[in-house]
XYZ file of C-alpha atoms in Angstrom:
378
model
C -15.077 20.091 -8.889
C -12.357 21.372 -6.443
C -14.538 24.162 -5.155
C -17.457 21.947 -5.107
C -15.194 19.450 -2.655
C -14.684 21.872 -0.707
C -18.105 23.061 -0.174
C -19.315 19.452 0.837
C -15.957 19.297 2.884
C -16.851 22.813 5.114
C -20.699 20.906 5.319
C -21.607 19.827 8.857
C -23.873 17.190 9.365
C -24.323 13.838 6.807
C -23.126 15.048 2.808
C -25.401 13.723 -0.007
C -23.366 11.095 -0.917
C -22.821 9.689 2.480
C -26.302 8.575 3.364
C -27.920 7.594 -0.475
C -27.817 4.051 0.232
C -28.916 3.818 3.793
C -32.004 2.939 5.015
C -34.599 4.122 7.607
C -33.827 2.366 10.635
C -37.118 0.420 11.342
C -36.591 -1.299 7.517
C -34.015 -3.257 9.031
C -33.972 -3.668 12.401
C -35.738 -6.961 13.945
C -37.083 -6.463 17.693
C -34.577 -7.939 20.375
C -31.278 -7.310 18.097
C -28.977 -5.173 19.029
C -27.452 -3.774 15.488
C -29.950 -3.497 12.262
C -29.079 -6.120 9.746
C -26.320 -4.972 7.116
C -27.088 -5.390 3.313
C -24.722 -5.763 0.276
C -26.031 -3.957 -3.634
C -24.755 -5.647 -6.476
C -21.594 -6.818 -7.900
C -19.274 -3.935 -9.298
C -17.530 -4.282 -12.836
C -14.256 -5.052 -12.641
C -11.295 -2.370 -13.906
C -9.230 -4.102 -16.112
C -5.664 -3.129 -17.479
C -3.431 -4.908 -20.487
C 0.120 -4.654 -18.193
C 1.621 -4.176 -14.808
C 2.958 -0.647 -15.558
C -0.886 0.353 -16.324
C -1.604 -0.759 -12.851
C 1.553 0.935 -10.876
C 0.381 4.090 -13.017
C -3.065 3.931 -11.336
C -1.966 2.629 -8.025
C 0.592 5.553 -7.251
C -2.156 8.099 -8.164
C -4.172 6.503 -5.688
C -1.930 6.136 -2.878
C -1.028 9.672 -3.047
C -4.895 10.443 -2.940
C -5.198 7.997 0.456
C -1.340 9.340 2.112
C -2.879 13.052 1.550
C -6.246 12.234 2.935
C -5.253 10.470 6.051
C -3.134 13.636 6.412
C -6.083 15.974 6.276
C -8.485 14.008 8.466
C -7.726 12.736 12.009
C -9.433 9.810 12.676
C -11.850 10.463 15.789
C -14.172 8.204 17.709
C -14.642 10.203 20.410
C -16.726 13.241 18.764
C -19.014 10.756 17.538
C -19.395 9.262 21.330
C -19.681 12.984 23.362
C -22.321 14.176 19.963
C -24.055 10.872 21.116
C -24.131 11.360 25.018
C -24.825 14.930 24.784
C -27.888 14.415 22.441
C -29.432 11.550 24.769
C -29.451 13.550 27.416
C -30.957 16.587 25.954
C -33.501 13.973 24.335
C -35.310 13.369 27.995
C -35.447 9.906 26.920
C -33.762 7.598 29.980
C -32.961 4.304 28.118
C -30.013 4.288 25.853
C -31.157 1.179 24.258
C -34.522 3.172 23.185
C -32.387 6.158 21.842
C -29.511 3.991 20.339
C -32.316 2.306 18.201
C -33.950 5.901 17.183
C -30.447 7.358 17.005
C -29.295 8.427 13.129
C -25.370 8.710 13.005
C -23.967 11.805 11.265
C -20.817 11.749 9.316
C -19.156 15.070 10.026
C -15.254 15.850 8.879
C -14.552 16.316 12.037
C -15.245 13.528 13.391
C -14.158 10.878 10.923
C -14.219 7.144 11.747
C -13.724 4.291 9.629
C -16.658 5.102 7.593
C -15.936 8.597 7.843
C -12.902 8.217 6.024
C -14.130 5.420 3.548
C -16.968 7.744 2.379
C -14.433 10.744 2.038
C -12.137 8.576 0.190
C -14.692 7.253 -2.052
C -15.538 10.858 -2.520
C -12.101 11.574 -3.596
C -11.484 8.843 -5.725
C -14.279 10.198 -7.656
C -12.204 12.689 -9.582
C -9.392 10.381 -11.284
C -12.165 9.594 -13.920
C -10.434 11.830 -15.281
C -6.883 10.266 -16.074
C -8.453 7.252 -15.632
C -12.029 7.159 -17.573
C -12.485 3.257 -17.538
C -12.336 3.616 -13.646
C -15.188 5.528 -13.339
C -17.674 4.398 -10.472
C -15.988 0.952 -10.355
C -14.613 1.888 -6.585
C -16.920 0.637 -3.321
C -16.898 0.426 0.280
C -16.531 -3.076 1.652
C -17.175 -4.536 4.905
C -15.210 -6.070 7.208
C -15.533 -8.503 10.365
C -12.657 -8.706 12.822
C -10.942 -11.326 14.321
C -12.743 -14.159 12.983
C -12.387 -17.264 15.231
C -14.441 -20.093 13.106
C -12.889 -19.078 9.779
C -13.823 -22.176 7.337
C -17.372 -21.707 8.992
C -17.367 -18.187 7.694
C -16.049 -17.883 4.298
C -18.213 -21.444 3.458
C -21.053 -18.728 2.499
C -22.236 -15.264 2.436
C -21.874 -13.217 5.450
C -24.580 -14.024 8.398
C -26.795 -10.871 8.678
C -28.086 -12.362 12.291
C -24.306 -12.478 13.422
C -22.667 -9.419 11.825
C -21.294 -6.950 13.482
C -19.642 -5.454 10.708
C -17.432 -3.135 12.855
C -14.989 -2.074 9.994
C -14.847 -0.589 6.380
C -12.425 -0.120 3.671
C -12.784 0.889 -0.306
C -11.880 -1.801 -2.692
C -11.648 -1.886 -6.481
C -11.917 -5.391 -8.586
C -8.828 -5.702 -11.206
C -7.629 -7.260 -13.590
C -4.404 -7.249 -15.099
C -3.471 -8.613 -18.605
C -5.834 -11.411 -17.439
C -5.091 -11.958 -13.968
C -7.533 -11.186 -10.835
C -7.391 -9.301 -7.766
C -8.238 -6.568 -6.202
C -7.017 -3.011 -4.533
C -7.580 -2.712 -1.125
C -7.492 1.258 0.872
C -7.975 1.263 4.769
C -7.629 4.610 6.285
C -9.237 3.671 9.142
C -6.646 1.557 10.680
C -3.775 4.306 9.073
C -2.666 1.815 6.057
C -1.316 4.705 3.950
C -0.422 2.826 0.578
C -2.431 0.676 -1.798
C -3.315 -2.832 -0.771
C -2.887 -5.267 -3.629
C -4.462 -8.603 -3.388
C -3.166 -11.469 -6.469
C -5.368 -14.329 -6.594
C -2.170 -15.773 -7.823
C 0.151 -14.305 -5.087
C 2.728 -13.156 -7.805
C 3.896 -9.617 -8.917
C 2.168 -6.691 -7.565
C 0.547 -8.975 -5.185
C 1.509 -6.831 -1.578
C 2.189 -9.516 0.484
C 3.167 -8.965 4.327
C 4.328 -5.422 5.050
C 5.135 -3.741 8.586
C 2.305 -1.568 9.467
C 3.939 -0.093 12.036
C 7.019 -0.186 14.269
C 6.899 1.574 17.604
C 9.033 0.778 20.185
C 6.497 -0.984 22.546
C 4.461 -2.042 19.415
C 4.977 -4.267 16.085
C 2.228 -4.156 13.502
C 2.603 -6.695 10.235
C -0.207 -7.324 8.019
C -0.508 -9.657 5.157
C -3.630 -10.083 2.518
C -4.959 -12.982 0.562
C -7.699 -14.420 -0.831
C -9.550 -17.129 1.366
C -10.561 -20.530 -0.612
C -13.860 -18.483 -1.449
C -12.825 -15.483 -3.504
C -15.597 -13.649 -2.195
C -13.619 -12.585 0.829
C -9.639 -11.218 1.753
C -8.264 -12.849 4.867
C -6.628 -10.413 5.961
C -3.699 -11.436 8.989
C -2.290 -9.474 11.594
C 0.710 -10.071 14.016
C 1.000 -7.754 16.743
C 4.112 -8.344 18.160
C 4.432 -6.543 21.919
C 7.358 -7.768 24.104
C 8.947 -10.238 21.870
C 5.535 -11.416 22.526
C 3.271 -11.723 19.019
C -0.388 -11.854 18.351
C -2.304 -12.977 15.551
C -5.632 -12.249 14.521
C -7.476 -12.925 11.469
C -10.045 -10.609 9.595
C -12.574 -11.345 6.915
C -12.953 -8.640 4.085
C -16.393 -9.466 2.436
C -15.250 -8.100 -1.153
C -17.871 -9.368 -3.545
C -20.398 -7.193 -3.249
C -20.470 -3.510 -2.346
C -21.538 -2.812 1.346
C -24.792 -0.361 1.556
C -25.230 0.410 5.350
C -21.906 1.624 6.600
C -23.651 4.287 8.598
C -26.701 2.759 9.656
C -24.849 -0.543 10.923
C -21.061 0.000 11.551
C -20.897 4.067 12.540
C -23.837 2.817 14.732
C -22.183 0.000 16.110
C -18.937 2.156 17.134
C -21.148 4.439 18.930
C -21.040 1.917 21.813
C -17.312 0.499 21.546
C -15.610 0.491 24.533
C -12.399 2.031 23.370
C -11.966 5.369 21.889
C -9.210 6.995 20.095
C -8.353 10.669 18.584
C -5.709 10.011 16.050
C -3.394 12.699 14.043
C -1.341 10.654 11.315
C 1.059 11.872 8.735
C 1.542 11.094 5.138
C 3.123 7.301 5.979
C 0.289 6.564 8.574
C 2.308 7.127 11.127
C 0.590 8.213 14.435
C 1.746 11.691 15.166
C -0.253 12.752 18.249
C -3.527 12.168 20.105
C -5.560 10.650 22.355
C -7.350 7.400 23.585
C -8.840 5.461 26.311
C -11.320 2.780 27.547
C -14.607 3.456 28.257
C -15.455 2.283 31.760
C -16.016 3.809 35.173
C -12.112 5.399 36.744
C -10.643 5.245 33.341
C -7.545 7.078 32.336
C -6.875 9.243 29.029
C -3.378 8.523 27.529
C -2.479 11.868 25.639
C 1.054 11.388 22.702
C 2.493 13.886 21.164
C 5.770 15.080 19.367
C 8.210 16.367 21.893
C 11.349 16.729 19.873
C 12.772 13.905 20.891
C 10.626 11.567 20.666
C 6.529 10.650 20.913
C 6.063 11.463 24.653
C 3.366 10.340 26.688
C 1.344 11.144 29.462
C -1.291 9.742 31.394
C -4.436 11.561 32.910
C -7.136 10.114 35.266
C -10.598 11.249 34.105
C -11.831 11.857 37.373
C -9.039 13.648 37.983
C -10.753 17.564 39.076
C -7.325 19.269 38.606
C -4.473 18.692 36.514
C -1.019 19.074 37.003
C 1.439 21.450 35.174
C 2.679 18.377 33.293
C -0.613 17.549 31.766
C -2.001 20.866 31.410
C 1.161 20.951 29.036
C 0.517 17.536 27.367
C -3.067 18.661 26.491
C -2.260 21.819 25.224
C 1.044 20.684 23.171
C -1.307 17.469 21.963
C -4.348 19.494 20.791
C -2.145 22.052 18.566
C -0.363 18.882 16.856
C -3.960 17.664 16.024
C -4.979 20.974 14.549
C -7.700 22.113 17.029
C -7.804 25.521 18.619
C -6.710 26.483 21.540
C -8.718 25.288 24.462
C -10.562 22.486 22.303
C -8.896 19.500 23.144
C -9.306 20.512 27.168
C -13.111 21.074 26.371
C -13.245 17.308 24.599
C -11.438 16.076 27.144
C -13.829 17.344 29.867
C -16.520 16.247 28.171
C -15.329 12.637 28.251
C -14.668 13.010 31.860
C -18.626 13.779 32.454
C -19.722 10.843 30.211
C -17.193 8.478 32.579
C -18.190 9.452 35.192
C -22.121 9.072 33.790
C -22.354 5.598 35.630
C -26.214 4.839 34.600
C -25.160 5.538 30.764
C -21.689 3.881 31.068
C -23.652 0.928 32.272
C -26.527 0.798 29.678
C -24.067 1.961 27.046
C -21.851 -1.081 27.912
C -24.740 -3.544 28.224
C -25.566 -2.929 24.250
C -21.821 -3.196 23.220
C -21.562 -6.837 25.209
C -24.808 -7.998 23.379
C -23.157 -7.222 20.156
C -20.402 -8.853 21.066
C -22.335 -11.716 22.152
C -24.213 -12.396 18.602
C -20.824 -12.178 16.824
C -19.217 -15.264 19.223
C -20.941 -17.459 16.527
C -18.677 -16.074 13.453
């Protein structure tokens, strides 16, 4: 099994297990909508346990499998966006909207996003059959839809396929223990490096809040809890930035496992207009990287570990030199997020020629505000 793993890890381009679910593109994509419609598969069992201590066995084998996979795999939604760019225009086709609908998303280890790192968690999970037979295929990728403004609308049925953007993923497993519901929650996409519980009676080893993170421009707390239908996790966050704090509520549609994280939410992050190349360590914590918005005159912020600190350093993307200062940044950023030498500058450039791409910037952009447009309604 361990070689195997490594085979499919080495494997560029979509793995087998990655893409058995999804469909062909025009099976679920109605004329005029910008994302294909999402789709759910049936109900998974549920893992049950007799005590709490049969739980915290299972749960700290699993968080060590999550802590040393976010580890191993940046998280990357830029790759995704220059493999994107680069094959439009070799394509000849002019209208992003015709190659965006044509367009099959690979899932590459190097270029893991949310459902990058769901799959290759799922994948992972795979193997504690066998200390833990009765969990055996019980594990599933959920969806999720962020920031959720009419909530009692929402949860009051299944999720709207016409309105769904479905932009995030995480793996969830139903429990029970001695009798009691909930359910295990893992989201390496947004860096959560421990398990997730969720008590449907809010007691003992329900998580409750936690600090996600705790920068010193940034505050990150996130709580979970079932919604008054069980069928979804509210999940709350309070981003707290100048004494200053946000909240924002998600839904996590839990009830059913989701079946086109590829073919709806990879493709839907193909037109985001943020990116972010992300090197975290065991705890989640961001270690170095790179992000930035995607419009015209944007600006790269590149972080790294400086040794006293996480420094930063800003650099404009239509910038045609660089200065010593971020020729350093670059170079000190892409070793802390284990590339080669010369890589990050290369990915870097690349961005540069997509910003400065005005005609796809603007058609890109167009597709991203229609999807944000359908989702108003949830």
């Amino acid at each position: 099994m361990g070689q195997r793993m490594a085979e499919l890890t080495r494997t560029r381009g979509t793995p087998p297990w990655h893409s058995h679910h999804e469909l062909k593109p025009e099976e679920s994509w109605p004329d005029g909508h910008p994302l294909p419609l999402p789709r759910w598969g049936r109900p998974r069992e549920t893992f049950r346990v007799d005590s709490v201590e049969q739980y915290e066995e299972l749960a700290a084998t699993v968080e060590l499998t999550v802590q040393q996979m976010i580890e191993a795999h940046n998280y990357n939604t830029v790759g995704n966006l220059v493999r994107f760019y680069e094959e439009f225009r070799s394509s000849g086709e002019g209208k992003v909207r015709t190659f965006f609908r044509r367009y099959r998303p690979p899932i590459t280890p190097e270029h893991h996003t949310c459902v990058g790192l769901g799959l290759e968690l799922l994948q992972r999970l795979r193997m504690l059959h066998r200390k833990f037979p009765d969990v055996a295929g019980k594990f599933y990728l959920v969806s999720c839809e962020e920031s959720i403004d009419n909530f009692q609308s929402y949860v009051s049925a299944d999720p709207s396929t016409a309105t769904s953007e479905k932009e995030h993923v995480l793996v969830a497993l139903k429990i029970s223990i001695a009798g009691r519901n909930g359910i295990l929650l893992l989201d390496p996409g947004y860096h959560v490096a421990r398990v997730i519980t969720v008590m449907a009676d809010l007691t003992y080893p329900h998580t409750g809040w936690f600090t996600q993170s705790d920068e010193p421009h940034v505050r990150k707390e996130y709580s979970y809890a079932y919604a008054e239908n069980s069928d979804y996790i509210n999940w709350v966050d309070i981003e707290t930035r100048n004494k200053m704090g946000r909240i924002s509520q998600s839904l996590i549609y839990v009830a059913k496992p989701y079946l086109t994280p590829v073919h709806v939410t990879e493709r839907r992050n193909l037109v985001y207009n943020f990116r972010s190349y992300l090197a975290r360590d065991t705890k989640g914590h961001l270690v170095a990287g790179m992000y930035f918005p995607v419009k015209e005159g944007a600006s790269c912020v590149v972080f790294f570990q400086d040794g006293t600190g996480k420094a930063r350093v800003t650099i404009p993307l239509n910038a045609t030199v660089r200065t010593p200062g971020e020729i350093h940044a670059v170079r000190t950023c892409g070793a802390q997020l284990g590339l080669a030498p010369g890589q990050l500058e290369l990915l870097i450039d690349k961005v540069s020629a997509i910003i400065s791409d005005k005609d796809f910037l603007r058609q890109m952009l167009d597709i991203n505000r229609e999807i944000n447009v359908i989702s108003q309604e949830n």
